[in-house]
Amino acid sequence: MTTWNLAQMQRHLLICNGATCMGAGAEEVTQQIRDEIRKNRLDEMIHTSRTRCNGRCKDKCVVIDYPNGTWYSVQNEETSRAIVQDTAEESSIIYSVEHGERIRHENRIKGIDKYKKGRGPMKKAVLFVGHGSRLEAGNEEVRQFVEQMKTYIDPALLVETCFLEFAAPNIEDGIQLCIEKGADEVHVIPIILLHAGHSKLHIPAEIEHAREHFPDVRFTYGQTIGIHEEIFEILKSRLSEVGFNPDEKHEDTAILLIARGGSDPYANGDFYKITRLLWEKLDVPIVESAFMGVTTPSVEQGIERCIRLGAKKIVMLPYFLFTGVLMERMAKMVQQFTEQYEDVDFLLANYFGYHPNLKKVLLERMEQALDGTSTGMIDLENFRKYAEEHGYEHHHHH
């Protein structure tokens, strides 16, 4: 490592390279500041250092100017270069020092006190995590569903909703909101069908990131919806809605259960297990699996297989939690298949969705997290081991 002669240094710029800032462009900010210093031959007077997280993630990207004690929120290259010239606009300042006192500028949130005052009763929060959709209707489904569940949840519990991506608040903001409202415990419950990358890596990464920032707050993690008896009741209900009686025998009929698709082999294996168990619960000769993307068999391949096995009627049963572009694509597929296979009847069932029976599953997952019996805690431990062995950079999923 280099040892510089810093005897003539007048200013030291500390550039946050913590995970949140890095996800918001801190590498570019670092290079812009250093380029501006070089261009103006200020290397001897201004020294720069990369730092870990400085605890003002809402103000990303953060740059601290010492010894004058000014903290900046850098949103563009103009601000990066203006900091070097000491001409940054006041709107970019987080903290400044005036007459020996640190002043937080009026457009900046106060943030959370590191240590709680007093010894009031413990307050528990339940934070439900939806996936998030580019279609706002899908996000509103999640919010409304959680709102309906509150009827069955102890009113002493604080209940909030957040999203992995595409919608606000994200998980970090959801956790912060719980703590701002006084939570000493945050129980994170994923509203996710299958246990894959999001539930194994992304959500645990957010929880671990929060634990570093809030060491006095206890975090637990619930398990995904997974394989549960209620999901088969929901699937049978969706079949009933399109005139398929799950209690009757159906000749020459196939059910094609269709998932979004992913690269996790164990999640895909669980989906095949759900398909098999659904077959066990119905009197129908064919129940097959298919995926909309990422992996195979594709929906087209699934349809072809059902027809080869003798199906004269195929019910396409989407295993999705929320409405979105995939349902729009599937409606077009039905039209295409109807034209392609004139001797076969096609029915498109409603997607799995936020059925009333799903409340039972999520409330059970919540109780498991609260009473310490959730397998989600094993997932957190597995994530820590994974991060130690392979490294894992915390990023937001927007």
Short mmCIF file of C-alpha atoms in Angstrom, two decimals:
data_model
loop_
_atom_site.label_atom_id
_atom_site.label_comp_id
_atom_site.label_asym_id
_atom_site.label_seq_id
_atom_site.Cartn_x
_atom_site.Cartn_y
_atom_site.Cartn_z
CA MET A 1 0.00 0.00 0.00
CA THR A 2 1.12 3.57 -0.71
CA THR A 3 2.35 5.96 2.00
CA TRP A 4 1.86 9.57 0.90
CA ASN A 5 3.50 12.70 2.25
CA LEU A 6 0.40 14.52 3.56
CA ALA A 7 2.17 17.39 5.35
CA GLN A 8 0.57 20.04 3.09
CA MET A 9 -2.93 18.53 3.15
CA GLN A 10 -5.60 21.13 3.97
CA ARG A 11 -8.77 19.14 3.28
CA HIS A 12 -9.64 15.46 3.52
CA LEU A 13 -12.66 14.28 1.48
CA LEU A 14 -14.18 11.05 2.80
CA ILE A 15 -16.27 9.42 0.05
CA CYS A 16 -18.76 6.82 1.23
CA ASN A 17 -18.29 3.53 -0.58
CA GLY A 18 -20.77 1.65 1.59
CA ALA A 19 -23.19 -0.71 -0.15
CA THR A 20 -26.10 1.72 -0.44
CA CYS A 21 -23.98 4.54 -1.83
CA MET A 22 -22.17 2.17 -4.20
CA GLY A 23 -25.53 1.05 -5.54
CA ALA A 24 -26.39 4.72 -6.19
CA GLY A 25 -23.21 5.63 -8.09
CA ALA A 26 -20.51 6.20 -5.45
CA GLU A 27 -17.79 4.79 -7.73
CA GLU A 28 -18.59 7.49 -10.32
CA VAL A 29 -18.65 10.15 -7.59
CA THR A 30 -15.23 8.98 -6.37
CA GLN A 31 -13.71 9.18 -9.83
CA GLN A 32 -15.30 12.59 -10.58
CA ILE A 33 -13.89 14.11 -7.37
CA ARG A 34 -10.45 12.67 -7.98
CA ASP A 35 -10.48 13.84 -11.59
CA GLU A 36 -11.41 17.38 -10.53
CA ILE A 37 -8.54 17.39 -7.99
CA ARG A 38 -6.05 16.24 -10.66
CA LYS A 39 -7.26 18.74 -13.26
CA ASN A 40 -6.77 21.61 -10.83
CA ARG A 41 -3.44 20.26 -9.48
CA LEU A 42 -4.84 20.17 -5.92
CA ASP A 43 -3.43 16.75 -5.02
CA GLU A 44 -1.14 18.08 -2.27
CA MET A 45 -3.90 20.13 -0.64
CA ILE A 46 -6.90 17.77 -0.97
CA HIS A 47 -6.64 14.11 -0.03
CA THR A 48 -9.43 11.57 -0.66
CA SER A 49 -10.33 8.31 1.05
CA ARG A 50 -13.02 5.73 0.42
CA THR A 51 -14.98 4.82 3.56
CA ARG A 52 -17.48 2.17 4.59
CA CYS A 53 -21.07 3.17 5.40
CA ASN A 54 -21.41 6.52 7.19
CA GLY A 55 -24.95 5.93 8.41
CA ARG A 56 -26.84 8.41 6.20
CA CYS A 57 -28.09 5.99 3.53
CA LYS A 58 -31.13 8.14 2.74
CA ASP A 59 -28.74 10.87 1.54
CA LYS A 60 -26.76 8.67 -0.85
CA CYS A 61 -24.12 9.34 -2.15
CA VAL A 62 -22.40 10.84 0.92
CA VAL A 63 -19.17 12.86 0.90
CA ILE A 64 -17.68 14.35 4.09
CA ASP A 65 -15.31 17.33 3.95
CA TYR A 66 -12.88 17.63 6.87
CA PRO A 67 -11.74 19.57 8.83
CA ASN A 68 -14.66 21.92 8.13
CA GLY A 69 -17.17 19.15 8.97
CA THR A 70 -19.58 19.56 6.04
CA TRP A 71 -21.49 16.48 4.89
CA TYR A 72 -22.79 16.45 1.30
CA SER A 73 -25.40 14.43 -0.57
CA VAL A 74 -24.12 14.03 -4.13
CA GLN A 75 -26.76 13.44 -6.78
CA ASN A 76 -24.87 14.53 -9.90
CA GLU A 77 -21.41 15.18 -11.36
CA GLU A 78 -21.81 18.94 -10.99
CA THR A 79 -22.00 18.56 -7.19
CA SER A 80 -19.02 16.16 -7.14
CA ARG A 81 -16.81 18.72 -8.86
CA ALA A 82 -18.23 21.69 -6.92
CA ILE A 83 -17.26 20.03 -3.60
CA VAL A 84 -13.62 20.13 -4.70
CA GLN A 85 -13.98 23.84 -5.54
CA ASP A 86 -15.88 24.42 -2.25
CA THR A 87 -18.76 25.90 -4.28
CA ALA A 88 -21.44 23.20 -3.84
CA GLU A 89 -25.00 24.48 -3.58
CA GLU A 90 -26.56 24.63 -0.13
CA SER A 91 -29.30 22.19 -1.20
CA SER A 92 -26.66 19.42 -1.36
CA ILE A 93 -25.55 19.92 2.26
CA ILE A 94 -26.65 17.41 4.91
CA TYR A 95 -24.75 18.80 7.92
CA SER A 96 -22.59 21.88 8.38
CA VAL A 97 -20.78 23.28 11.39
CA GLU A 98 -21.71 26.80 12.42
CA HIS A 99 -20.18 28.47 15.51
CA GLY A 100 -18.98 25.08 16.70
CA GLU A 101 -22.43 23.48 16.45
CA ARG A 102 -23.48 20.81 13.96
CA ILE A 103 -26.53 21.95 11.97
CA ARG A 104 -28.78 19.61 9.98
CA HIS A 105 -30.12 21.40 6.92
CA GLU A 106 -33.88 21.76 6.71
CA ASN A 107 -34.38 19.54 3.65
CA ARG A 108 -32.71 16.56 5.39
CA ILE A 109 -34.49 14.02 7.59
CA LYS A 110 -33.39 13.78 11.20
CA GLY A 111 -32.83 10.02 11.07
CA ILE A 112 -33.15 7.53 13.90
CA ASP A 113 -31.59 8.06 17.33
CA LYS A 114 -28.91 5.43 17.88
CA TYR A 115 -29.96 4.76 21.46
CA LYS A 116 -33.52 4.84 22.73
CA LYS A 117 -34.32 7.00 25.67
CA GLY A 118 -36.10 5.39 28.62
CA ARG A 119 -37.17 1.81 29.22
CA GLY A 120 -40.64 1.55 27.74
CA PRO A 121 -42.30 -1.76 26.80
CA MET A 122 -40.84 -3.70 23.88
CA LYS A 123 -42.60 -2.96 20.59
CA LYS A 124 -42.75 -5.60 17.87
CA ALA A 125 -43.19 -4.92 14.16
CA VAL A 126 -44.19 -7.33 11.39
CA LEU A 127 -42.85 -6.29 7.99
CA PHE A 128 -44.44 -8.10 5.03
CA VAL A 129 -42.28 -8.14 1.90
CA GLY A 130 -44.01 -8.32 -1.48
CA HIS A 131 -42.08 -8.87 -4.69
CA GLY A 132 -43.19 -5.67 -6.41
CA SER A 133 -44.53 -5.22 -9.92
CA ARG A 134 -44.06 -2.75 -12.75
CA LEU A 135 -47.86 -2.60 -12.83
CA GLU A 136 -49.09 -0.58 -9.87
CA ALA A 137 -52.26 -2.70 -9.69
CA GLY A 138 -50.09 -5.64 -8.58
CA ASN A 139 -48.50 -3.58 -5.79
CA GLU A 140 -51.88 -2.35 -4.62
CA GLU A 141 -53.03 -5.98 -4.34
CA VAL A 142 -50.25 -6.59 -1.81
CA ARG A 143 -51.08 -3.49 0.24
CA GLN A 144 -54.79 -4.31 0.34
CA PHE A 145 -54.13 -7.93 1.27
CA VAL A 146 -51.89 -6.97 4.20
CA GLU A 147 -54.50 -4.42 5.27
CA GLN A 148 -57.14 -7.17 5.31
CA MET A 149 -54.86 -9.43 7.38
CA LYS A 150 -54.58 -6.80 10.13
CA THR A 151 -58.05 -7.90 11.32
CA TYR A 152 -56.47 -11.22 12.39
CA ILE A 153 -53.27 -9.75 13.88
CA ASP A 154 -52.75 -8.60 17.47
CA PRO A 155 -53.34 -4.81 17.40
CA ALA A 156 -50.28 -4.39 19.69
CA LEU A 157 -48.12 -5.39 16.70
CA LEU A 158 -47.01 -2.74 14.25
CA VAL A 159 -47.71 -4.01 10.69
CA GLU A 160 -46.02 -2.54 7.61
CA THR A 161 -45.60 -3.50 3.93
CA CYS A 162 -42.57 -3.12 1.66
CA PHE A 163 -41.30 -4.48 -1.64
CA LEU A 164 -38.22 -6.15 -3.09
CA GLU A 165 -38.25 -4.13 -6.29
CA PHE A 166 -40.27 -1.90 -8.62
CA ALA A 167 -42.31 -0.33 -5.78
CA ALA A 168 -41.92 1.73 -2.63
CA PRO A 169 -41.01 1.46 0.12
CA ASN A 170 -38.12 -0.94 -0.44
CA ILE A 171 -37.02 -3.29 2.37
CA GLU A 172 -34.45 -0.89 3.83
CA ASP A 173 -37.02 1.91 4.01
CA GLY A 174 -39.62 -0.50 5.40
CA ILE A 175 -37.28 -1.55 8.22
CA GLN A 176 -36.40 2.07 8.93
CA LEU A 177 -40.09 2.98 9.08
CA CYS A 178 -40.70 0.24 11.67
CA ILE A 179 -37.82 1.50 13.81
CA GLU A 180 -38.89 5.13 13.45
CA LYS A 181 -42.27 4.04 14.85
CA GLY A 182 -40.52 2.58 17.89
CA ALA A 183 -39.98 -1.08 17.03
CA ASP A 184 -37.43 -3.00 19.12
CA GLU A 185 -38.13 -6.18 17.15
CA VAL A 186 -38.74 -6.48 13.42
CA HIS A 187 -40.14 -9.74 12.05
CA VAL A 188 -39.65 -9.85 8.27
CA ILE A 189 -42.19 -12.06 6.44
CA PRO A 190 -41.71 -12.72 2.70
CA ILE A 191 -44.84 -12.98 0.55
CA ILE A 192 -43.07 -15.23 -1.94
CA LEU A 193 -44.31 -18.52 -3.37
CA LEU A 194 -41.07 -20.49 -3.79
CA HIS A 195 -37.80 -20.43 -1.85
CA ALA A 196 -35.17 -19.15 -4.31
CA GLY A 197 -32.73 -16.25 -4.81
CA HIS A 198 -34.94 -13.50 -3.39
CA SER A 199 -35.67 -15.36 -0.16
CA LYS A 200 -32.26 -17.05 0.14
CA LEU A 201 -30.03 -14.06 -0.69
CA HIS A 202 -31.69 -10.71 -1.35
CA ILE A 203 -33.98 -10.42 1.69
CA PRO A 204 -31.39 -11.89 4.12
CA ALA A 205 -28.84 -9.38 2.75
CA GLU A 206 -31.22 -6.53 3.62
CA ILE A 207 -31.79 -7.93 7.12
CA GLU A 208 -28.05 -8.33 7.74
CA HIS A 209 -27.46 -4.78 6.48
CA ALA A 210 -30.10 -3.52 8.91
CA ARG A 211 -28.57 -5.47 11.81
CA GLU A 212 -25.28 -3.64 11.27
CA HIS A 213 -27.06 -0.28 11.46
CA PHE A 214 -29.41 -1.16 14.33
CA PRO A 215 -27.52 -3.49 16.70
CA ASP A 216 -30.08 -2.94 19.49
CA VAL A 217 -32.99 -4.14 17.32
CA ARG A 218 -33.84 -7.84 17.16
CA PHE A 219 -34.62 -9.20 13.68
CA THR A 220 -36.28 -12.47 12.72
CA TYR A 221 -37.11 -13.87 9.32
CA GLY A 222 -40.15 -15.86 8.26
CA GLN A 223 -40.18 -18.64 5.71
CA THR A 224 -41.74 -18.42 2.25
CA ILE A 225 -45.20 -19.75 1.40
CA GLY A 226 -43.54 -22.91 0.07
CA ILE A 227 -45.44 -26.23 0.10
CA HIS A 228 -48.49 -25.89 2.32
CA GLU A 229 -51.84 -27.69 2.34
CA GLU A 230 -53.73 -24.43 1.80
CA ILE A 231 -52.10 -23.79 -1.57
CA PHE A 232 -53.86 -26.86 -3.00
CA GLU A 233 -57.20 -25.56 -1.75
CA ILE A 234 -56.45 -22.27 -3.52
CA LEU A 235 -55.51 -24.06 -6.77
CA LYS A 236 -58.70 -26.17 -6.63
CA SER A 237 -60.69 -22.99 -6.06
CA ARG A 238 -59.15 -21.39 -9.17
CA LEU A 239 -60.05 -24.50 -11.17
CA SER A 240 -63.64 -24.38 -9.91
CA GLU A 241 -63.95 -20.78 -11.10
CA VAL A 242 -63.53 -21.91 -14.74
CA GLY A 243 -66.04 -24.78 -14.41
CA PHE A 244 -63.62 -27.57 -13.53
CA ASN A 245 -65.11 -29.52 -10.61
CA PRO A 246 -62.14 -30.81 -8.56
CA ASP A 247 -64.33 -33.54 -6.99
CA GLU A 248 -65.31 -35.17 -10.31
CA LYS A 249 -63.45 -37.46 -12.69
CA HIS A 250 -62.20 -35.77 -15.86
CA GLU A 251 -61.33 -37.84 -18.93
CA ASP A 252 -58.99 -36.58 -21.67
CA THR A 253 -58.21 -33.49 -19.58
CA ALA A 254 -54.88 -31.96 -18.59
CA ILE A 255 -53.95 -29.31 -16.03
CA LEU A 256 -50.85 -27.32 -16.97
CA LEU A 257 -49.53 -25.61 -13.84
CA ILE A 258 -47.42 -22.63 -14.93
CA ALA A 259 -44.79 -20.83 -12.83
CA ARG A 260 -42.76 -17.73 -13.61
CA GLY A 261 -39.53 -19.73 -13.82
CA GLY A 262 -36.16 -19.33 -12.14
CA SER A 263 -32.64 -20.71 -12.00
CA ASP A 264 -32.77 -22.20 -8.49
CA PRO A 265 -32.95 -26.01 -8.90
CA TYR A 266 -34.48 -26.55 -5.46
CA ALA A 267 -37.26 -24.01 -6.08
CA ASN A 268 -37.97 -25.67 -9.43
CA GLY A 269 -37.98 -29.04 -7.64
CA ASP A 270 -40.52 -27.74 -5.12
CA PHE A 271 -42.72 -26.59 -8.00
CA TYR A 272 -42.62 -30.09 -9.51
CA LYS A 273 -43.54 -31.49 -6.10
CA ILE A 274 -46.56 -29.14 -5.95
CA THR A 275 -47.58 -30.34 -9.43
CA ARG A 276 -47.37 -33.97 -8.32
CA LEU A 277 -49.32 -33.35 -5.12
CA LEU A 278 -52.02 -31.51 -7.08
CA TRP A 279 -52.33 -34.56 -9.36
CA GLU A 280 -52.75 -36.74 -6.25
CA LYS A 281 -55.68 -34.56 -5.12
CA LEU A 282 -57.54 -34.54 -8.47
CA ASP A 283 -59.15 -37.29 -10.58
CA VAL A 284 -57.54 -36.17 -13.82
CA PRO A 285 -55.08 -38.16 -15.97
CA ILE A 286 -52.56 -35.40 -16.67
CA VAL A 287 -51.06 -32.65 -14.52
CA GLU A 288 -47.89 -31.14 -15.96
CA SER A 289 -45.44 -28.34 -15.08
CA ALA A 290 -44.28 -25.45 -17.29
CA PHE A 291 -42.45 -22.15 -16.91
CA MET A 292 -42.89 -18.72 -18.48
CA GLY A 293 -39.16 -18.11 -18.71
CA VAL A 294 -35.58 -18.78 -17.53
CA THR A 295 -35.94 -22.56 -17.49
CA THR A 296 -37.76 -25.39 -19.29
CA PRO A 297 -40.20 -26.87 -20.10
CA SER A 298 -41.71 -23.72 -21.62
CA VAL A 299 -45.48 -23.24 -21.80
CA GLU A 300 -45.40 -24.27 -25.47
CA GLN A 301 -43.49 -27.45 -24.58
CA GLY A 302 -45.93 -28.16 -21.75
CA ILE A 303 -48.92 -27.80 -24.09
CA GLU A 304 -47.29 -30.11 -26.65
CA ARG A 305 -46.65 -32.73 -23.97
CA CYS A 306 -50.25 -32.61 -22.73
CA ILE A 307 -51.53 -33.12 -26.30
CA ARG A 308 -49.10 -36.01 -26.93
CA LEU A 309 -50.44 -37.64 -23.76
CA GLY A 310 -53.95 -37.48 -25.21
CA ALA A 311 -55.47 -34.32 -23.75
CA LYS A 312 -58.55 -32.97 -25.53
CA LYS A 313 -59.03 -30.21 -22.96
CA ILE A 314 -56.23 -28.24 -21.27
CA VAL A 315 -56.67 -25.94 -18.29
CA MET A 316 -53.77 -23.48 -17.98
CA LEU A 317 -53.36 -22.74 -14.27
CA PRO A 318 -50.98 -19.81 -13.52
CA TYR A 319 -48.97 -20.09 -10.30
CA PHE A 320 -48.37 -16.34 -9.89
CA LEU A 321 -49.03 -14.20 -6.84
CA PHE A 322 -49.87 -10.93 -8.55
CA THR A 323 -51.30 -9.62 -11.78
CA GLY A 324 -48.88 -8.29 -14.34
CA VAL A 325 -47.47 -8.56 -17.83
CA LEU A 326 -47.24 -12.38 -17.58
CA MET A 327 -51.04 -12.72 -17.38
CA GLU A 328 -51.36 -10.46 -20.42
CA ARG A 329 -48.89 -12.69 -22.27
CA MET A 330 -50.76 -15.80 -21.21
CA ALA A 331 -54.09 -14.50 -22.55
CA LYS A 332 -52.41 -14.08 -25.94
CA MET A 333 -50.98 -17.61 -25.68
CA VAL A 334 -54.45 -19.09 -25.19
CA GLN A 335 -55.62 -17.38 -28.36
CA GLN A 336 -52.57 -18.68 -30.23
CA PHE A 337 -53.01 -22.27 -28.96
CA THR A 338 -56.73 -22.24 -29.82
CA GLU A 339 -55.88 -21.37 -33.42
CA GLN A 340 -52.98 -23.83 -33.55
CA TYR A 341 -54.80 -26.85 -32.06
CA GLU A 342 -58.38 -26.73 -33.36
CA ASP A 343 -59.37 -30.08 -31.80
CA VAL A 344 -58.33 -29.09 -28.27
CA ASP A 345 -60.28 -26.90 -25.85
CA PHE A 346 -58.22 -24.40 -23.83
CA LEU A 347 -59.21 -22.70 -20.60
CA LEU A 348 -57.18 -20.07 -18.74
CA ALA A 349 -57.79 -20.09 -14.99
CA ASN A 350 -57.25 -17.04 -12.80
CA TYR A 351 -53.77 -16.69 -11.30
CA PHE A 352 -53.08 -18.11 -7.80
CA GLY A 353 -53.13 -14.58 -6.36
CA TYR A 354 -54.15 -13.18 -3.00
CA HIS A 355 -56.86 -15.71 -2.27
CA PRO A 356 -58.51 -15.53 1.21
CA ASN A 357 -56.92 -18.90 2.12
CA LEU A 358 -53.46 -17.37 1.65
CA LYS A 359 -54.06 -15.34 4.81
CA LYS A 360 -53.94 -18.58 6.83
CA VAL A 361 -50.51 -19.44 5.40
CA LEU A 362 -49.01 -15.98 5.97
CA LEU A 363 -50.45 -15.69 9.48
CA GLU A 364 -48.90 -19.08 10.27
CA ARG A 365 -45.55 -17.91 8.87
CA MET A 366 -45.84 -14.75 10.98
CA GLU A 367 -46.56 -16.73 14.18
CA GLN A 368 -43.56 -18.99 13.47
CA ALA A 369 -41.31 -15.93 13.21
CA LEU A 370 -42.74 -14.45 16.40
CA ASP A 371 -42.40 -17.64 18.46
CA GLY A 372 -38.94 -18.58 17.14
CA THR A 373 -39.91 -21.71 15.19
CA SER A 374 -39.46 -20.28 11.67
CA THR A 375 -36.98 -21.99 9.34
CA GLY A 376 -36.22 -18.49 8.06
CA MET A 377 -33.65 -18.12 10.83
CA ILE A 378 -31.72 -21.02 9.28
CA ASP A 379 -31.84 -19.10 5.99
CA LEU A 380 -30.23 -16.09 7.70
CA GLU A 381 -27.48 -18.31 9.08
CA ASN A 382 -26.96 -19.93 5.67
CA PHE A 383 -26.71 -16.48 4.09
CA ARG A 384 -24.02 -15.43 6.59
CA LYS A 385 -22.01 -18.53 5.70
CA TYR A 386 -22.51 -17.87 1.99
CA ALA A 387 -21.40 -14.24 2.36
CA GLU A 388 -18.29 -15.32 4.31
CA GLU A 389 -17.30 -17.85 1.65
CA HIS A 390 -18.30 -16.04 -1.54
CA GLY A 391 -18.78 -12.41 -0.52
CA TYR A 392 -22.03 -10.55 -1.09
CA GLU A 393 -22.42 -6.87 -1.88
CA HIS A 394 -25.64 -5.45 -0.52
CA HIS A 395 -27.67 -3.69 -3.23
CA HIS A 396 -31.20 -2.42 -3.49
CA HIS A 397 -33.58 -4.02 -5.94
CA HIS A 398 -35.40 -1.21 -7.67
#
